[in-house]
Every structure is written in C-alpha cells, then in structure tokens.
PDB file of C-alpha atoms in Angstrom:
ATOM      1  CA  UNK A  44     121.827 -72.866 266.772  1.00 88.00           C
ATOM      2  CA  UNK A  45     121.090 -72.661 270.466  1.00 97.00           C
ATOM      3  CA  UNK A  46     119.395 -74.712 273.123  1.00 98.00           C
ATOM      4  CA  UNK A  47     117.508 -73.437 276.148  1.00 98.00           C
ATOM      5  CA  UNK A  48     116.884 -76.017 278.865  1.00 98.00           C
ATOM      6  CA  UNK A  49     113.784 -75.618 281.004  1.00 98.00           C
ATOM      7  CA  UNK A  50     113.221 -77.591 284.193  1.00 98.00           C
ATOM      8  CA  UNK A  51     109.623 -78.171 285.268  1.00 98.00           C
ATOM      9  CA  UNK A  52     109.551 -78.951 288.980  1.00 98.00           C
ATOM     10  CA  UNK A  53     106.238 -80.316 290.248  1.00 98.00           C
ATOM     11  CA  UNK A  54     105.791 -80.036 294.001  1.00 96.00           C
ATOM     12  CA  UNK A  55     102.028 -80.137 294.414  1.00 95.00           C
ATOM     13  CA  UNK A  56      99.692 -83.135 294.469  1.00 96.00           C
ATOM     14  CA  UNK A  57      97.434 -83.772 291.511  1.00 93.00           C
ATOM     15  CA  UNK A  58      93.816 -82.672 291.133  1.00 94.00           C
ATOM     16  CA  UNK A  59      93.840 -80.413 294.208  1.00 89.00           C
ATOM     17  CA  UNK A  60      95.057 -77.708 291.867  1.00 91.00           C
ATOM     18  CA  UNK A  61      95.667 -77.330 288.163  1.00 93.00           C
ATOM     19  CA  UNK A  62      99.413 -76.844 288.582  1.00 94.00           C
ATOM     20  CA  UNK A  63     100.770 -80.349 287.943  1.00 96.00           C
ATOM     21  CA  UNK A  64      98.753 -80.756 284.780  1.00 96.00           C
ATOM     22  CA  UNK A  65      99.804 -77.319 283.544  1.00 97.00           C
ATOM     23  CA  UNK A  66     103.419 -78.245 284.218  1.00 98.00           C
ATOM     24  CA  UNK A  67     103.048 -81.287 281.998  1.00 98.00           C
ATOM     25  CA  UNK A  68     101.109 -79.572 279.216  1.00 98.00           C
ATOM     26  CA  UNK A  69     103.630 -76.718 279.128  1.00 98.00           C
ATOM     27  CA  UNK A  70     106.521 -79.205 279.080  1.00 98.00           C
ATOM     28  CA  UNK A  71     104.860 -81.115 276.248  1.00 98.00           C
ATOM     29  CA  UNK A  72     104.565 -77.795 274.369  1.00 98.00           C
ATOM     30  CA  UNK A  73     108.353 -77.904 273.996  1.00 97.00           C
ATOM     31  CA  UNK A  74     107.663 -80.191 271.037  1.00 96.00           C
ATOM     32  CA  UNK A  75     105.965 -77.445 269.037  1.00 97.00           C
ATOM     33  CA  UNK A  76     107.919 -74.374 270.145  1.00 97.00           C
ATOM     34  CA  UNK A  77     110.014 -74.310 266.967  1.00 96.00           C
ATOM     35  CA  UNK A  78     107.405 -72.155 265.253  1.00 96.00           C
ATOM     36  CA  UNK A  79     108.598 -69.298 267.493  1.00 97.00           C
ATOM     37  CA  UNK A  80     112.317 -69.977 267.033  1.00 97.00           C
ATOM     38  CA  UNK A  81     114.953 -69.700 264.330  1.00 96.00           C
ATOM     39  CA  UNK A  82     115.958 -72.843 262.444  1.00 96.00           C
ATOM     40  CA  UNK A  83     118.093 -75.069 264.632  1.00 96.00           C
ATOM     41  CA  UNK A  84     117.150 -73.432 267.928  1.00 98.00           C
ATOM     42  CA  UNK A  85     115.411 -75.684 270.413  1.00 97.00           C
ATOM     43  CA  UNK A  86     113.853 -75.661 273.875  1.00 98.00           C
ATOM     44  CA  UNK A  87     114.141 -78.815 275.964  1.00 98.00           C
ATOM     45  CA  UNK A  88     111.947 -79.738 278.905  1.00 98.00           C
ATOM     46  CA  UNK A  89     112.954 -81.908 281.846  1.00 98.00           C
ATOM     47  CA  UNK A  90     110.323 -82.749 284.461  1.00 98.00           C
ATOM     48  CA  UNK A  91     110.913 -83.631 288.108  1.00 98.00           C
ATOM     49  CA  UNK A  92     108.331 -84.683 290.683  1.00 98.00           C
ATOM     50  CA  UNK A  93     109.375 -83.888 294.220  1.00 98.00           C
ATOM     51  CA  UNK A  94     107.694 -83.540 297.610  1.00 98.00           C
ATOM     52  CA  UNK A  95     103.926 -84.035 297.460  1.00 97.00           C
ATOM     53  CA  UNK A  96     104.299 -83.821 293.690  1.00 98.00           C
ATOM     54  CA  UNK A  97     105.325 -87.490 293.530  1.00 98.00           C
ATOM     55  CA  UNK A  98     101.664 -88.353 294.220  1.00 98.00           C
ATOM     56  CA  UNK A  99     100.907 -87.258 290.633  1.00 98.00           C
ATOM     57  CA  UNK A 100     102.700 -90.377 289.437  1.00 98.00           C
ATOM     58  CA  UNK A 101     100.456 -92.971 291.103  1.00 98.00           C
ATOM     59  CA  UNK A 102      99.313 -95.402 288.459  1.00 97.00           C
ATOM     60  CA  UNK A 103      95.750 -96.458 287.756  1.00 97.00           C
ATOM     61  CA  UNK A 104      94.256 -92.940 287.978  1.00 98.00           C
ATOM     62  CA  UNK A 105      90.533 -92.864 287.196  1.00 97.00           C
ATOM     63  CA  UNK A 106      90.200 -89.216 286.157  1.00 96.00           C
ATOM     64  CA  UNK A 107      88.207 -90.019 283.034  1.00 96.00           C
ATOM     65  CA  UNK A 108      85.773 -92.182 284.968  1.00 96.00           C
ATOM     66  CA  UNK A 109      85.335 -89.758 287.882  1.00 95.00           C
ATOM     67  CA  UNK A 110      85.794 -86.325 286.353  1.00 94.00           C
ATOM     68  CA  UNK A 111      85.676 -86.932 282.608  1.00 96.00           C
ATOM     69  CA  UNK A 112      89.170 -85.460 282.465  1.00 95.00           C
ATOM     70  CA  UNK A 113      92.423 -86.722 281.037  1.00 96.00           C
ATOM     71  CA  UNK A 114      94.448 -88.065 283.934  1.00 97.00           C
ATOM     72  CA  UNK A 115      97.775 -86.676 285.030  1.00 97.00           C
ATOM     73  CA  UNK A 116      98.989 -90.223 284.499  1.00 98.00           C
ATOM     74  CA  UNK A 117      98.135 -89.991 280.799  1.00 98.00           C
ATOM     75  CA  UNK A 118     100.044 -86.697 280.538  1.00 98.00           C
ATOM     76  CA  UNK A 119     103.090 -88.348 282.097  1.00 98.00           C
ATOM     77  CA  UNK A 120     102.799 -91.145 279.561  1.00 98.00           C
ATOM     78  CA  UNK A 121     102.523 -88.595 276.760  1.00 98.00           C
ATOM     79  CA  UNK A 122     105.705 -86.963 278.076  1.00 98.00           C
ATOM     80  CA  UNK A 123     107.433 -90.341 277.818  1.00 98.00           C
ATOM     81  CA  UNK A 124     106.188 -90.793 274.274  1.00 98.00           C
ATOM     82  CA  UNK A 125     107.851 -87.462 273.449  1.00 98.00           C
ATOM     83  CA  UNK A 126     111.115 -88.644 275.039  1.00 98.00           C
ATOM     84  CA  UNK A 127     111.022 -86.044 277.797  1.00 98.00           C
ATOM     85  CA  UNK A 128     113.254 -86.700 280.786  1.00 98.00           C
ATOM     86  CA  UNK A 129     110.904 -87.465 283.707  1.00 98.00           C
ATOM     87  CA  UNK A 130     112.421 -87.852 287.165  1.00 98.00           C
ATOM     88  CA  UNK A 131     110.734 -88.850 290.423  1.00 98.00           C
ATOM     89  CA  UNK A 132     112.364 -88.268 293.793  1.00 98.00           C
ATOM     90  CA  UNK A 133     113.115 -91.607 295.449  1.00 98.00           C
ATOM     91  CA  UNK A 134     113.222 -90.241 298.997  1.00 98.00           C
ATOM     92  CA  UNK A 135     109.846 -88.515 298.623  1.00 98.00           C
ATOM     93  CA  UNK A 136     108.286 -91.681 297.209  1.00 98.00           C
ATOM     94  CA  UNK A 137     109.574 -93.580 300.228  1.00 98.00           C
ATOM     95  CA  UNK A 138     108.182 -90.909 302.541  1.00 98.00           C
ATOM     96  CA  UNK A 139     104.724 -91.932 301.307  1.00 98.00           C
ATOM     97  CA  UNK A 140     105.543 -95.635 301.670  1.00 98.00           C
ATOM     98  CA  UNK A 141     105.604 -95.999 297.905  1.00 97.00           C
ATOM     99  CA  UNK A 142     107.922 -97.770 295.516  1.00 96.00           C
ATOM    100  CA  UNK A 143     108.416 -97.861 291.760  1.00 97.00           C
ATOM    101  CA  UNK A 144     105.660-100.480 291.538  1.00 97.00           C
ATOM    102  CA  UNK A 145     103.105 -97.883 292.702  1.00 98.00           C
ATOM    103  CA  UNK A 146     103.788 -95.311 290.006  1.00 98.00           C
ATOM    104  CA  UNK A 147     103.695 -95.000 286.247  1.00 98.00           C
ATOM    105  CA  UNK A 148     107.092 -96.016 284.908  1.00 98.00           C
ATOM    106  CA  UNK A 149     106.529 -96.675 281.228  1.00 98.00           C
ATOM    107  CA  UNK A 150     103.950 -96.279 278.507  1.00 98.00           C
ATOM    108  CA  UNK A 151     104.289 -99.093 275.977  1.00 97.00           C
ATOM    109  CA  UNK A 152     100.627 -98.671 275.020  1.00 96.00           C
ATOM    110  CA  UNK A 153     101.518 -95.126 273.903  1.00 95.00           C
ATOM    111  CA  UNK A 154     104.548 -96.385 271.996  1.00 96.00           C
ATOM    112  CA  UNK A 155     106.933 -94.691 274.415  1.00 97.00           C
ATOM    113  CA  UNK A 156     110.500 -95.925 274.485  1.00 97.00           C
ATOM    114  CA  UNK A 157     111.807 -93.992 277.479  1.00 98.00           C
ATOM    115  CA  UNK A 158     110.821 -94.578 281.111  1.00 98.00           C
ATOM    116  CA  UNK A 159     110.295 -92.542 284.246  1.00 98.00           C
ATOM    117  CA  UNK A 160     113.457 -92.545 286.346  1.00 98.00           C
ATOM    118  CA  UNK A 161     113.184 -92.857 290.125  1.00 98.00           C
ATOM    119  CA  UNK A 162     116.327 -91.176 291.401  1.00 98.00           C
ATOM    120  CA  UNK A 163     117.763 -89.768 294.633  1.00 98.00           C
ATOM    121  CA  UNK A 164     117.185 -86.036 295.156  1.00 98.00           C
ATOM    122  CA  UNK A 165     120.870 -85.411 294.501  1.00 98.00           C
ATOM    123  CA  UNK A 166     120.288 -86.365 290.865  1.00 98.00           C
ATOM    124  CA  UNK A 167     117.287 -84.066 290.601  1.00 98.00           C
ATOM    125  CA  UNK A 168     119.387 -81.306 292.100  1.00 98.00           C
ATOM    126  CA  UNK A 169     122.066 -81.996 289.485  1.00 98.00           C
ATOM    127  CA  UNK A 170     119.473 -81.824 286.716  1.00 98.00           C
ATOM    128  CA  UNK A 171     118.224 -78.483 288.058  1.00 98.00           C
ATOM    129  CA  UNK A 172     121.764 -77.070 288.017  1.00 98.00           C
ATOM    130  CA  UNK A 173     122.031 -77.969 284.334  1.00 98.00           C
ATOM    131  CA  UNK A 174     118.886 -76.042 283.378  1.00 98.00           C
ATOM    132  CA  UNK A 175     118.828 -72.485 282.055  1.00 98.00           C
ATOM    133  CA  UNK A 176     115.541 -71.743 283.817  1.00 98.00           C
ATOM    134  CA  UNK A 177     113.466 -73.510 286.458  1.00 98.00           C
ATOM    135  CA  UNK A 178     109.685 -73.338 286.645  1.00 98.00           C
ATOM    136  CA  UNK A 179     108.091 -74.469 289.892  1.00 97.00           C
ATOM    137  CA  UNK A 180     104.562 -75.783 289.879  1.00 96.00           C
TER     138      UNK A 180
ATOM    139  CA  UNK B   6     119.257 -54.155 278.605  1.00 92.00           C
ATOM    140  CA  UNK B   7     117.793 -57.571 279.158  1.00 98.00           C
ATOM    141  CA  UNK B   8     114.641 -59.487 278.570  1.00 98.00           C
ATOM    142  CA  UNK B   9     112.454 -60.726 281.419  1.00 98.00           C
ATOM    143  CA  UNK B  10     109.780 -63.345 280.860  1.00 98.00           C
ATOM    144  CA  UNK B  11     107.147 -63.544 283.585  1.00 98.00           C
ATOM    145  CA  UNK B  12     104.740 -66.458 283.698  1.00 98.00           C
ATOM    146  CA  UNK B  13     101.845 -66.098 286.096  1.00 98.00           C
ATOM    147  CA  UNK B  14      99.255 -68.823 286.679  1.00 97.00           C
ATOM    148  CA  UNK B  15      97.491 -67.242 289.660  1.00 95.00           C
ATOM    149  CA  UNK B  16      94.054 -65.679 289.360  1.00 95.00           C
ATOM    150  CA  UNK B  17      93.338 -61.957 289.275  1.00 94.00           C
ATOM    151  CA  UNK B  18      90.910 -62.295 292.167  1.00 93.00           C
ATOM    152  CA  UNK B  19      91.879 -64.604 294.993  1.00 89.00           C
ATOM    153  CA  UNK B  20      95.544 -63.741 295.366  1.00 90.00           C
ATOM    154  CA  UNK B  21      97.819 -60.767 294.773  1.00 94.00           C
ATOM    155  CA  UNK B  22     100.303 -62.699 292.662  1.00 95.00           C
ATOM    156  CA  UNK B  23      99.161 -61.030 289.453  1.00 96.00           C
ATOM    157  CA  UNK B  24      99.348 -57.645 291.180  1.00 96.00           C
ATOM    158  CA  UNK B  25     102.965 -58.449 292.008  1.00 96.00           C
ATOM    159  CA  UNK B  26     103.675 -59.658 288.465  1.00 97.00           C
ATOM    160  CA  UNK B  27     102.349 -56.398 286.998  1.00 98.00           C
ATOM    161  CA  UNK B  28     104.340 -54.294 289.463  1.00 98.00           C
ATOM    162  CA  UNK B  29     107.474 -56.288 288.680  1.00 98.00           C
ATOM    163  CA  UNK B  30     106.882 -55.895 284.949  1.00 98.00           C
ATOM    164  CA  UNK B  31     106.484 -52.136 285.380  1.00 98.00           C
ATOM    165  CA  UNK B  32     109.637 -51.861 287.487  1.00 98.00           C
ATOM    166  CA  UNK B  33     111.666 -53.857 284.961  1.00 98.00           C
ATOM    167  CA  UNK B  34     110.369 -51.762 282.062  1.00 98.00           C
ATOM    168  CA  UNK B  35     111.239 -48.566 283.910  1.00 98.00           C
ATOM    169  CA  UNK B  36     114.806 -49.807 284.035  1.00 98.00           C
ATOM    170  CA  UNK B  37     114.720 -50.310 280.281  1.00 98.00           C
ATOM    171  CA  UNK B  38     114.213 -54.065 280.128  1.00 98.00           C
ATOM    172  CA  UNK B  39     111.914 -55.812 277.688  1.00 98.00           C
ATOM    173  CA  UNK B  40     109.178 -57.782 279.436  1.00 98.00           C
ATOM    174  CA  UNK B  41     106.972 -60.616 278.195  1.00 98.00           C
ATOM    175  CA  UNK B  42     104.044 -61.604 280.411  1.00 98.00           C
ATOM    176  CA  UNK B  43     102.453 -65.024 279.939  1.00 98.00           C
ATOM    177  CA  UNK B  44      99.245 -65.798 281.802  1.00 98.00           C
ATOM    178  CA  UNK B  45      97.926 -69.324 281.970  1.00 98.00           C
ATOM    179  CA  UNK B  46      95.423 -71.286 284.042  1.00 97.00           C
ATOM    180  CA  UNK B  47      93.439 -68.974 286.318  1.00 96.00           C
ATOM    181  CA  UNK B  48      95.882 -66.190 285.418  1.00 97.00           C
ATOM    182  CA  UNK B  49      94.000 -65.723 282.150  1.00 98.00           C
ATOM    183  CA  UNK B  50      91.362 -63.879 284.172  1.00 97.00           C
ATOM    184  CA  UNK B  51      93.476 -60.739 283.754  1.00 97.00           C
ATOM    185  CA  UNK B  52      92.828 -60.809 280.005  1.00 97.00           C
ATOM    186  CA  UNK B  53      89.097 -60.070 280.323  1.00 96.00           C
ATOM    187  CA  UNK B  54      88.025 -56.543 279.457  1.00 94.00           C
ATOM    188  CA  UNK B  55      85.618 -54.285 281.342  1.00 92.00           C
ATOM    189  CA  UNK B  56      86.741 -55.349 284.800  1.00 90.00           C
ATOM    190  CA  UNK B  57      84.793 -53.359 287.360  1.00 90.00           C
ATOM    191  CA  UNK B  58      87.153 -52.082 290.048  1.00 91.00           C
ATOM    192  CA  UNK B  59      86.233 -52.593 293.687  1.00 92.00           C
ATOM    193  CA  UNK B  60      88.459 -51.795 296.602  1.00 91.00           C
ATOM    194  CA  UNK B  61      88.119 -55.316 297.990  1.00 91.00           C
ATOM    195  CA  UNK B  62      89.306 -57.092 294.832  1.00 92.00           C
ATOM    196  CA  UNK B  63      92.379 -56.736 292.705  1.00 92.00           C
ATOM    197  CA  UNK B  64      91.711 -54.788 289.520  1.00 91.00           C
ATOM    198  CA  UNK B  65      94.544 -54.590 287.032  1.00 95.00           C
ATOM    199  CA  UNK B  66      92.930 -53.515 283.775  1.00 96.00           C
ATOM    200  CA  UNK B  67      94.116 -49.921 284.097  1.00 95.00           C
ATOM    201  CA  UNK B  68      97.785 -50.593 284.976  1.00 96.00           C
ATOM    202  CA  UNK B  69      97.893 -53.411 282.432  1.00 97.00           C
ATOM    203  CA  UNK B  70      96.687 -51.103 279.660  1.00 97.00           C
ATOM    204  CA  UNK B  71      99.216 -48.464 280.703  1.00 98.00           C
ATOM    205  CA  UNK B  72     102.078 -50.954 280.606  1.00 98.00           C
ATOM    206  CA  UNK B  73     100.967 -52.415 277.281  1.00 98.00           C
ATOM    207  CA  UNK B  74     100.957 -48.894 275.866  1.00 98.00           C
ATOM    208  CA  UNK B  75     104.598 -48.674 276.949  1.00 98.00           C
ATOM    209  CA  UNK B  76     105.501 -51.983 275.303  1.00 98.00           C
ATOM    210  CA  UNK B  77     104.593 -54.761 277.726  1.00 98.00           C
ATOM    211  CA  UNK B  78     103.989 -57.879 275.658  1.00 98.00           C
ATOM    212  CA  UNK B  79     101.061 -59.828 277.158  1.00 98.00           C
ATOM    213  CA  UNK B  80      99.879 -63.224 275.957  1.00 98.00           C
ATOM    214  CA  UNK B  81      97.203 -65.439 277.451  1.00 98.00           C
ATOM    215  CA  UNK B  82      96.952 -69.198 277.055  1.00 98.00           C
ATOM    216  CA  UNK B  83      94.146 -69.573 274.546  1.00 98.00           C
ATOM    217  CA  UNK B  84      92.955 -72.987 275.742  1.00 97.00           C
ATOM    218  CA  UNK B  85      92.989 -71.911 279.401  1.00 97.00           C
ATOM    219  CA  UNK B  86      90.984 -68.796 278.504  1.00 98.00           C
ATOM    220  CA  UNK B  87      88.479 -70.562 276.285  1.00 98.00           C
ATOM    221  CA  UNK B  88      87.861 -73.278 278.886  1.00 97.00           C
ATOM    222  CA  UNK B  89      86.867 -70.516 281.305  1.00 97.00           C
ATOM    223  CA  UNK B  90      84.550 -68.781 278.859  1.00 97.00           C
ATOM    224  CA  UNK B  91      87.002 -65.966 278.190  1.00 97.00           C
ATOM    225  CA  UNK B  92      86.532 -65.586 274.472  1.00 97.00           C
ATOM    226  CA  UNK B  93      88.213 -63.368 271.892  1.00 95.00           C
ATOM    227  CA  UNK B  94      85.348 -60.874 271.949  1.00 96.00           C
ATOM    228  CA  UNK B  95      85.755 -60.148 275.657  1.00 96.00           C
ATOM    229  CA  UNK B  96      89.539 -60.031 275.636  1.00 97.00           C
ATOM    230  CA  UNK B  97      91.336 -56.784 276.436  1.00 97.00           C
ATOM    231  CA  UNK B  98      92.598 -55.051 273.322  1.00 97.00           C
ATOM    232  CA  UNK B  99      96.292 -55.705 272.937  1.00 97.00           C
ATOM    233  CA  UNK B 100      96.358 -59.000 274.806  1.00 98.00           C
ATOM    234  CA  UNK B 101      97.426 -61.802 272.482  1.00 98.00           C
ATOM    235  CA  UNK B 102      96.219 -65.396 272.764  1.00 98.00           C
ATOM    236  CA  UNK B 103      98.381 -68.329 271.794  1.00 98.00           C
ATOM    237  CA  UNK B 104      99.073 -71.913 272.811  1.00 98.00           C
ATOM    238  CA  UNK B 105     101.540 -72.871 275.537  1.00 98.00           C
ATOM    239  CA  UNK B 106     104.522 -73.112 273.232  1.00 98.00           C
ATOM    240  CA  UNK B 107     104.508 -69.301 273.062  1.00 98.00           C
ATOM    241  CA  UNK B 108     105.659 -69.205 276.683  1.00 98.00           C
ATOM    242  CA  UNK B 109     108.504 -71.603 275.994  1.00 98.00           C
ATOM    243  CA  UNK B 110     109.468 -69.578 272.946  1.00 98.00           C
ATOM    244  CA  UNK B 111     109.606 -66.467 275.095  1.00 98.00           C
ATOM    245  CA  UNK B 112     111.726 -68.312 277.665  1.00 98.00           C
ATOM    246  CA  UNK B 113     114.152 -69.304 274.917  1.00 98.00           C
ATOM    247  CA  UNK B 114     115.851 -65.921 274.647  1.00 97.00           C
ATOM    248  CA  UNK B 115     114.940 -64.495 278.050  1.00 98.00           C
ATOM    249  CA  UNK B 116     117.767 -63.420 280.314  1.00 98.00           C
ATOM    250  CA  UNK B 117     115.600 -64.266 283.297  1.00 98.00           C
ATOM    251  CA  UNK B 118     112.369 -66.241 283.676  1.00 98.00           C
ATOM    252  CA  UNK B 119     110.205 -65.543 286.687  1.00 97.00           C
ATOM    253  CA  UNK B 120     107.528 -68.180 287.015  1.00 97.00           C
ATOM    254  CA  UNK B 121     104.673 -67.740 289.474  1.00 94.00           C
ATOM    255  CA  UNK B 122     102.619 -70.921 289.690  1.00 87.00           C
ATOM    256  CA  UNK B 123      98.931 -70.976 290.452  1.00 82.00           C
ATOM    257  CA  UNK B 124      97.225 -71.287 293.787  1.00 78.00           C
TER     258      UNK B 124
END
C-alpha cells in the first residue's frame, strides 16, 4: 500500500486559458485513478490557488449563461464534494481587494462537507513541501 | 533506471513546449529511463496523424514515431482530443487515449514528474 501526493498549483486566471479548469478536472480524476493502481495504492490531490489564480475562486460565475460551459466555480465545488483539500492564498486575495466573502467557500448544494481554506502563503508552501510531485497550471 | 512522467498541455503549433517535451523524452530514454508522455488540452494536437511538415511550424510526427518505436509510452486525453475533433480514426498509430486518471496513475510510480502547462 502506497500513497502518492500530487499538488495542483493554479496560478493563472480563469477563462483566459484552459489551464485552471484542467487543473481541477485532473485533480478530480484522483477519485478514479485506482483502476490503474494495485489494491490499496492511492493518489491524493491537493489544490492551491495562488497569484492571479485566486481569481478562479470568485463566486457567482455565469459561465453557463455566457459560454454554455461549466464554470470553474462548479469544478471547485465538485472538488469540495470529493473532499479534496482546496487552499486559497490569503495575501493574493488581499492584493485584489478581495476577502473570503467574494469567493466560493463551500458547496452545501452539492452535498460537500469540506470547505475552501483561505490561508497565508506559508501554509501553501508547507503543503507543497509535503507533496511528492507538484503540477503548475 | 528511473521512470519519468511528462505531462504537456501546450499545443504542437503555437509554442515549442511539445518540441522540448519530445527532446527531453528522447534524452531520458537514451539514458535508459522509462518515459510516459501525457498530452492534454491543446497538447493533444500532437496525436493527430498525417501532419504535414513545414519549416515555419513545429512538426513532431516523425520523432514521435521514432521514440514510440523505442518504447516511449504516449497517451492523449480522450475528452480533450474528442472536443477538438481529433477522433480515433485520425490518431497516430501507437498513441493511446484514456481519461485524465491515466496521468495520475502514471505519476503514482514515477520517480520524477515534469509538468508543462498550456499556454
């Protein structure tokens, strides 16, 4: 039995490129990776939004209405439903004049029990040190 | 020898990130390492067959085929490919197509993961 920890670090704003959404969909794929592994082996996915990437977390996204696309917000909520660890950099939020009230924090309508954690960069750095591999998006 | 997993999300035409990924894969294989290459997003463009080479655009079909013949394991994200109209019947022989969990499975036992995000 072994565990490989992957850290998905999202640095780019949403919708300008596909990267943030691909980070989330790949992280969510950690829930079905067992088909490629031996019994008991697992891959975990932690997600951190830093820099311009924190803009992906703004709540009230209208991607369905404007682009007929699932919003990045809905992917974050899906990540919460799957109990993924989702971190948002507090300092970078503040740089944009934003607070926790501006971003998606929970997803009770999805049945999610965990919440997005707004944390200082030092905590994100600590999370990154704990990962086996980091993937920057 | 080790295992290297390369994930590349950049397009074949429009950047030279895939060129770099292929050169890195070749260099690692020459040293005896096993290499998995995952292409997702615009990176799935490399999986299309019958690329016509021009000197002004990256063309990697030939080196990719050569490396696959030597054991390079290449998989494209099926959903990313299908959404772009890259279907099974125009996929390069030898390139596999799976969902995103394949990449994470490859990362599981990789000694190193080199992830190149998209543009």
